[in-house]
Coordinates of C-alpha atoms in Angstrom, one line a residue:
X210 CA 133.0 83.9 -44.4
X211 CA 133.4 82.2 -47.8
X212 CA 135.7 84.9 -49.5
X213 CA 137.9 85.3 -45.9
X214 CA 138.6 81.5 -45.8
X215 CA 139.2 81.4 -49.7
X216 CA 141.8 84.4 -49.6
X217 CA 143.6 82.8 -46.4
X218 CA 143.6 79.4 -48.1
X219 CA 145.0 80.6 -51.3
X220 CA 147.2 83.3 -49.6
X221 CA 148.9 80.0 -47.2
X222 CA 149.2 78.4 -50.8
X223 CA 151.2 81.0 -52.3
X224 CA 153.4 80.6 -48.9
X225 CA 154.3 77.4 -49.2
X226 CA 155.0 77.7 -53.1
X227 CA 157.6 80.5 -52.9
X228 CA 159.1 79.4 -49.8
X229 CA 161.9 77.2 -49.8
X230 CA 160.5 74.4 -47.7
X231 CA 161.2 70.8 -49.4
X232 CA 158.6 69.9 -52.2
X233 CA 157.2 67.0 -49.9
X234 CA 156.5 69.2 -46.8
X235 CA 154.3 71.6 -49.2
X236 CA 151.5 69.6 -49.7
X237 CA 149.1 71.3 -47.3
X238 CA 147.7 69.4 -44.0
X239 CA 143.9 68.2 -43.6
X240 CA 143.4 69.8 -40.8
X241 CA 144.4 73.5 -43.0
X242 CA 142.2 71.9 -45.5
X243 CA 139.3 71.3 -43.3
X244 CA 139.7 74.3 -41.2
X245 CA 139.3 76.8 -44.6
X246 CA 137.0 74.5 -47.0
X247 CA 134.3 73.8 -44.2
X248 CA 133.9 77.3 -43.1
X249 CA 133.7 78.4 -47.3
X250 CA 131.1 75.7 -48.7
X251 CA 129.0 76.7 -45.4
X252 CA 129.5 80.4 -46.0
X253 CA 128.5 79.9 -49.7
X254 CA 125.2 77.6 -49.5
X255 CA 124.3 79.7 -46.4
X256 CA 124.3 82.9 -48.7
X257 CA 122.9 80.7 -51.6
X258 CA 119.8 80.5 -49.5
X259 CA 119.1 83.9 -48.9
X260 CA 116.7 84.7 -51.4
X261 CA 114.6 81.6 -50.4
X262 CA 114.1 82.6 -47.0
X263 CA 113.7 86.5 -47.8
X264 CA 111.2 84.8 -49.9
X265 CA 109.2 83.2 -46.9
X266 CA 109.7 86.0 -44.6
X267 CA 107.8 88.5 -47.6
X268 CA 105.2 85.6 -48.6
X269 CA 104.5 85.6 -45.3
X270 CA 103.8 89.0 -45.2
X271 CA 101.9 89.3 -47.6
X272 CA 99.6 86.4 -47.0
X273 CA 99.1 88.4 -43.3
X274 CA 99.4 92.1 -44.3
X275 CA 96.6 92.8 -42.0
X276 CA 98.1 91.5 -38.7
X277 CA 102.0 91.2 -39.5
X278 CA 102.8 94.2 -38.0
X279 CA 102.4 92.9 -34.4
X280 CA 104.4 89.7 -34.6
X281 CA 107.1 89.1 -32.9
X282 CA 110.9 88.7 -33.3
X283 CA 110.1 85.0 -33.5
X284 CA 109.8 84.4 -37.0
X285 CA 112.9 86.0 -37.9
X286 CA 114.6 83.8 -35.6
X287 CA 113.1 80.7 -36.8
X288 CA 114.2 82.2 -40.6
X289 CA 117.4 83.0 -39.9
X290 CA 117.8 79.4 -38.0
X291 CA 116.2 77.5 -41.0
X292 CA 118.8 79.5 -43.2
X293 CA 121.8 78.3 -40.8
X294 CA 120.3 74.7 -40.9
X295 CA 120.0 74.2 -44.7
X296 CA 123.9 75.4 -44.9
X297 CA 124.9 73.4 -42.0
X298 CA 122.9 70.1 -43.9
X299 CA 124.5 70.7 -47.5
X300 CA 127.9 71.3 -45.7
X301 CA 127.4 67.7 -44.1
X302 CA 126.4 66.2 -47.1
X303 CA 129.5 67.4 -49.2
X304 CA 132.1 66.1 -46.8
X305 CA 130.2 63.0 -46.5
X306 CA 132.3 61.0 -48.2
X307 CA 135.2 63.0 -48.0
X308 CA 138.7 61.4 -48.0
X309 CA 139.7 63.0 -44.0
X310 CA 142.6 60.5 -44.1
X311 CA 145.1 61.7 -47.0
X312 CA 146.2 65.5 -48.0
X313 CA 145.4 67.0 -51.1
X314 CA 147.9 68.8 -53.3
X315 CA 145.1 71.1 -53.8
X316 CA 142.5 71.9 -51.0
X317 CA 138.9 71.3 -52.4
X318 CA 135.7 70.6 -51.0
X319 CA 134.3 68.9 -54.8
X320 CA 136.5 65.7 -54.6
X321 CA 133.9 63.4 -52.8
X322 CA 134.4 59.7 -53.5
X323 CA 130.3 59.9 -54.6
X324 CA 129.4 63.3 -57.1
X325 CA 126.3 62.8 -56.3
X326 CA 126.8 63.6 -52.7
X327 CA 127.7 67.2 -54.4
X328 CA 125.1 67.3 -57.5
X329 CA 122.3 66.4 -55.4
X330 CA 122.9 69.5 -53.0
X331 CA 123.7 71.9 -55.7
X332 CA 120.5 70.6 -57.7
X333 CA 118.5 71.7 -54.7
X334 CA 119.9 75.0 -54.3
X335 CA 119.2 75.5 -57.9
X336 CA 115.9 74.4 -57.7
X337 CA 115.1 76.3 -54.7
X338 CA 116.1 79.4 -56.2
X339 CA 114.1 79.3 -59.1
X340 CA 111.0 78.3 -56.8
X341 CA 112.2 81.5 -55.2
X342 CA 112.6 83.9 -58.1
X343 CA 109.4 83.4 -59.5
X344 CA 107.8 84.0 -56.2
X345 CA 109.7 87.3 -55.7
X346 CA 107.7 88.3 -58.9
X347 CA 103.6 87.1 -57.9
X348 CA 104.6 88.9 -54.6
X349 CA 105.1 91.7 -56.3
X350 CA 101.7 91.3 -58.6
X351 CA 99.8 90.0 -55.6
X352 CA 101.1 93.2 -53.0
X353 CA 99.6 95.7 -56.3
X354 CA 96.1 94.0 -56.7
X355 CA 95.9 94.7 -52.8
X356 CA 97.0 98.2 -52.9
X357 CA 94.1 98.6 -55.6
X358 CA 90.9 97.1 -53.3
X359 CA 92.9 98.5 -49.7
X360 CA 90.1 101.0 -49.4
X361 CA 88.5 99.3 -46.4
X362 CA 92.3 99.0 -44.5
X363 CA 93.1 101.0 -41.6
X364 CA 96.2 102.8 -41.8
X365 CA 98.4 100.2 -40.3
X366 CA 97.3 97.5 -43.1
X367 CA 97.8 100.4 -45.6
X368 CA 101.6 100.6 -44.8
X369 CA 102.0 97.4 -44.6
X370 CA 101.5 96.5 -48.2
X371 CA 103.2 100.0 -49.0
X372 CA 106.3 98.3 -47.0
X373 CA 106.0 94.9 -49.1
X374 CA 106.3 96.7 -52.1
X375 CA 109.1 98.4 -51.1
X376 CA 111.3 95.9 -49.8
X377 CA 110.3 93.5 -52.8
X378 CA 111.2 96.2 -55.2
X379 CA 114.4 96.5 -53.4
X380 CA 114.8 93.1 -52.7
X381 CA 114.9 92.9 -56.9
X382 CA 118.4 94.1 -57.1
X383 CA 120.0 91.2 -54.8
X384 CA 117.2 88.0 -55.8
X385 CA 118.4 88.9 -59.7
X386 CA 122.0 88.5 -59.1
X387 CA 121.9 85.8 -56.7
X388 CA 119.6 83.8 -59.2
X389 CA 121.8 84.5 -62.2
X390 CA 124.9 83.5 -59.6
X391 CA 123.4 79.9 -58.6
X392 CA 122.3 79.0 -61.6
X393 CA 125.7 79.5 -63.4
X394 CA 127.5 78.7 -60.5
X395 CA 126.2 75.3 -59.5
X396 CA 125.0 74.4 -63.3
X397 CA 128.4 74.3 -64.3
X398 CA 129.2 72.8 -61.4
X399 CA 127.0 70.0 -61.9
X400 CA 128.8 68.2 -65.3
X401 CA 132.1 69.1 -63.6
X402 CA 131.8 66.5 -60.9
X403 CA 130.8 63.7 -62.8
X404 CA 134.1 64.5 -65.3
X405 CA 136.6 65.4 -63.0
X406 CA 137.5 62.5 -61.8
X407 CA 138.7 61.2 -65.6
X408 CA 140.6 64.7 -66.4
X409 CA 144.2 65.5 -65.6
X410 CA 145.5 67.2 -62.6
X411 CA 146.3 70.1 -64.4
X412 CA 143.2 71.1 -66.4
X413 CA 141.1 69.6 -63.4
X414 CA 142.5 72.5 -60.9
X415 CA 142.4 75.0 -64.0
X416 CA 138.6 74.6 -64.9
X417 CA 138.2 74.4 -61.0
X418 CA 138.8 78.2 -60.8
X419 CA 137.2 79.2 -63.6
X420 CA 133.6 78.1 -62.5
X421 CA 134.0 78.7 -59.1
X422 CA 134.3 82.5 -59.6
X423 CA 133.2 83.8 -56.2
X424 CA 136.1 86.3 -55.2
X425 CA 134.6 88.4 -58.5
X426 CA 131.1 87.6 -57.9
X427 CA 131.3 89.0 -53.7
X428 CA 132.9 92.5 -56.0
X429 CA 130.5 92.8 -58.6
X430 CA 127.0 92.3 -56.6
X431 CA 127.5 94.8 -54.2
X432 CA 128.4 97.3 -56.6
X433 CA 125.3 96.6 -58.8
X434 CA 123.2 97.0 -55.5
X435 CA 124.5 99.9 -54.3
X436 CA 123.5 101.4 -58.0
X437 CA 120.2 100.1 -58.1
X438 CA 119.4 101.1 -54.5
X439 CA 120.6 104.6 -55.0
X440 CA 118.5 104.7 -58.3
X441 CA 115.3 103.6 -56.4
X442 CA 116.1 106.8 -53.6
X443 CA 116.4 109.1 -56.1
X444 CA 113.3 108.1 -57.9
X445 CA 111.4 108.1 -54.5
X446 CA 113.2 111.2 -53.7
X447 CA 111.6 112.7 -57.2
X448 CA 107.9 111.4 -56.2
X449 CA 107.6 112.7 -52.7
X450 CA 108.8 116.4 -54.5
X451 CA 106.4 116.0 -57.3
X452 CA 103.3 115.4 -54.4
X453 CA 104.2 118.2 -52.3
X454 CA 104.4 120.5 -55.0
X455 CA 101.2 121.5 -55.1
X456 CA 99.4 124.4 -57.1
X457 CA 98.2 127.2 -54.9
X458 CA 94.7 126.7 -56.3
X459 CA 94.0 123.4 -54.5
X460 CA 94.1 125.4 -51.1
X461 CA 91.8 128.0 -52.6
X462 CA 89.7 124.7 -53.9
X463 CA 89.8 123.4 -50.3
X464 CA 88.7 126.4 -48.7
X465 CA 86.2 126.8 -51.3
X466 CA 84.8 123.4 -50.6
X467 CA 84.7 123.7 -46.6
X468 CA 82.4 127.2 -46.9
X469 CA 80.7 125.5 -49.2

């Protein structure tokens, strides 16, 4: 959703630049602006918060290993809705105090007439992350210390905390490149509302696009998952062959024990 509107936006841009429509009739329309900036900063803090809430979901699973198994859809709705509903609120906040009244030479959602009605959102998300990120890693210290003392867990409560270890651990891949996004992302961010407003047009739009690097961010994550989650295959691919090969003495050793 973020990357679609941004490529549209800056695609229509290129349009109106090379066409040969009168200088005054290229400054784009609100509504265009509206209609691709909305959808993008609600695309973006929606994906921003994905690491919190896969952070719930997994806390939650942990804290109730031993009955988790038989919830329902429910709490994945209520997740996923929560998720929607952060977005939605930090989308509201940002356009806030947004001019809706005069066109910009160049669309942005940043140019509130208060930064803070940007900072403070951004701050949160960063902050929310970080909350997040050291979670991810008890989870996966608490989910080991219950592996250790599961002797008295059925089967069912056995997989369970086998399955929380495995989706954390896979997890890893995605909460480590979303953190390291965020926090570059919205740190710079931060100083560059409160000194935009005093910079020139030029160098204002120019160190725009060099924080807000999402087209190349949306390329290099999935790429770095796709490696990491084809390394973890492999290597569970290499322990399942190293428990089934099994010496030909242990069956002589089982027999042995069962006459025996």
């Amino acid at each position: 959703m973020a990357c679609d509107k941004k490529v549209f936006q800056h695609g229509s841009d290129l349009f109106l630049y090379f066409s040969h429509i009168p200088i005054c009739e290229k400054v784009p329309s609100i509504q265009r602006c509206l209609s691709t900036r909305i959808p993008y900063i609600f695309g973006l803090f929606c994906a921003s918060y994905s690491t919190v809430f896969m952070v719930i979901e997994r806390t939650i699973a942990t804290k109730s290993y031993k009955k988790y198994e038989n919830r329902h859809k429910t709490l994945g709705c209520m997740l996923i809705l929560g998720q929607i509903f952060m977005g939605g609120a930090t989308t509201f906040a940002i356009f806030y105090k947004f001019d809706f009244q005069n066109a910009q030479e160049f669309c942005t959602g940043s140019q509130s007439s208060d930064p803070y009605f940007l900072i403070i959102p951004e701050a949160v998300a960063i902050l929310s992350n970080v909350l997040a990120f050291f979670q991810f890693g008890r989870l996966m210290s608490i989910n080991r210390k219950i592996r250790v003392g599961s002797s008295s867990n059925n089967l069912s409560q056995k997989y369970q905390i086998e399955e929380n270890l495995n989706v954390v651990n896979i997890l890893r891949a995605f909460t480590k490149c979303d953190f390291i996004f965020i926090l570059i992302y919205f740190t710079m961010g931060i100083p560059f509302h409160l000194i935009g407003k005093h910079m020139d047009s030029a160098e204002y739009y120019a160190l725009f696009e060099v924080i807000y690097f999402v087209p190349l961010y949306s390329l290099i994550m999935p790429a770095y998952i796709y490696r990491f989650s084809r390394k973890q295959r492999d290597e569970r691919m290499t322990r399942m062959e190293r428990k089934i090969q099994v010496s030909e003495d242990a069956y002589f050793q089982f027999i042995h024990n069962q006459w025996t």
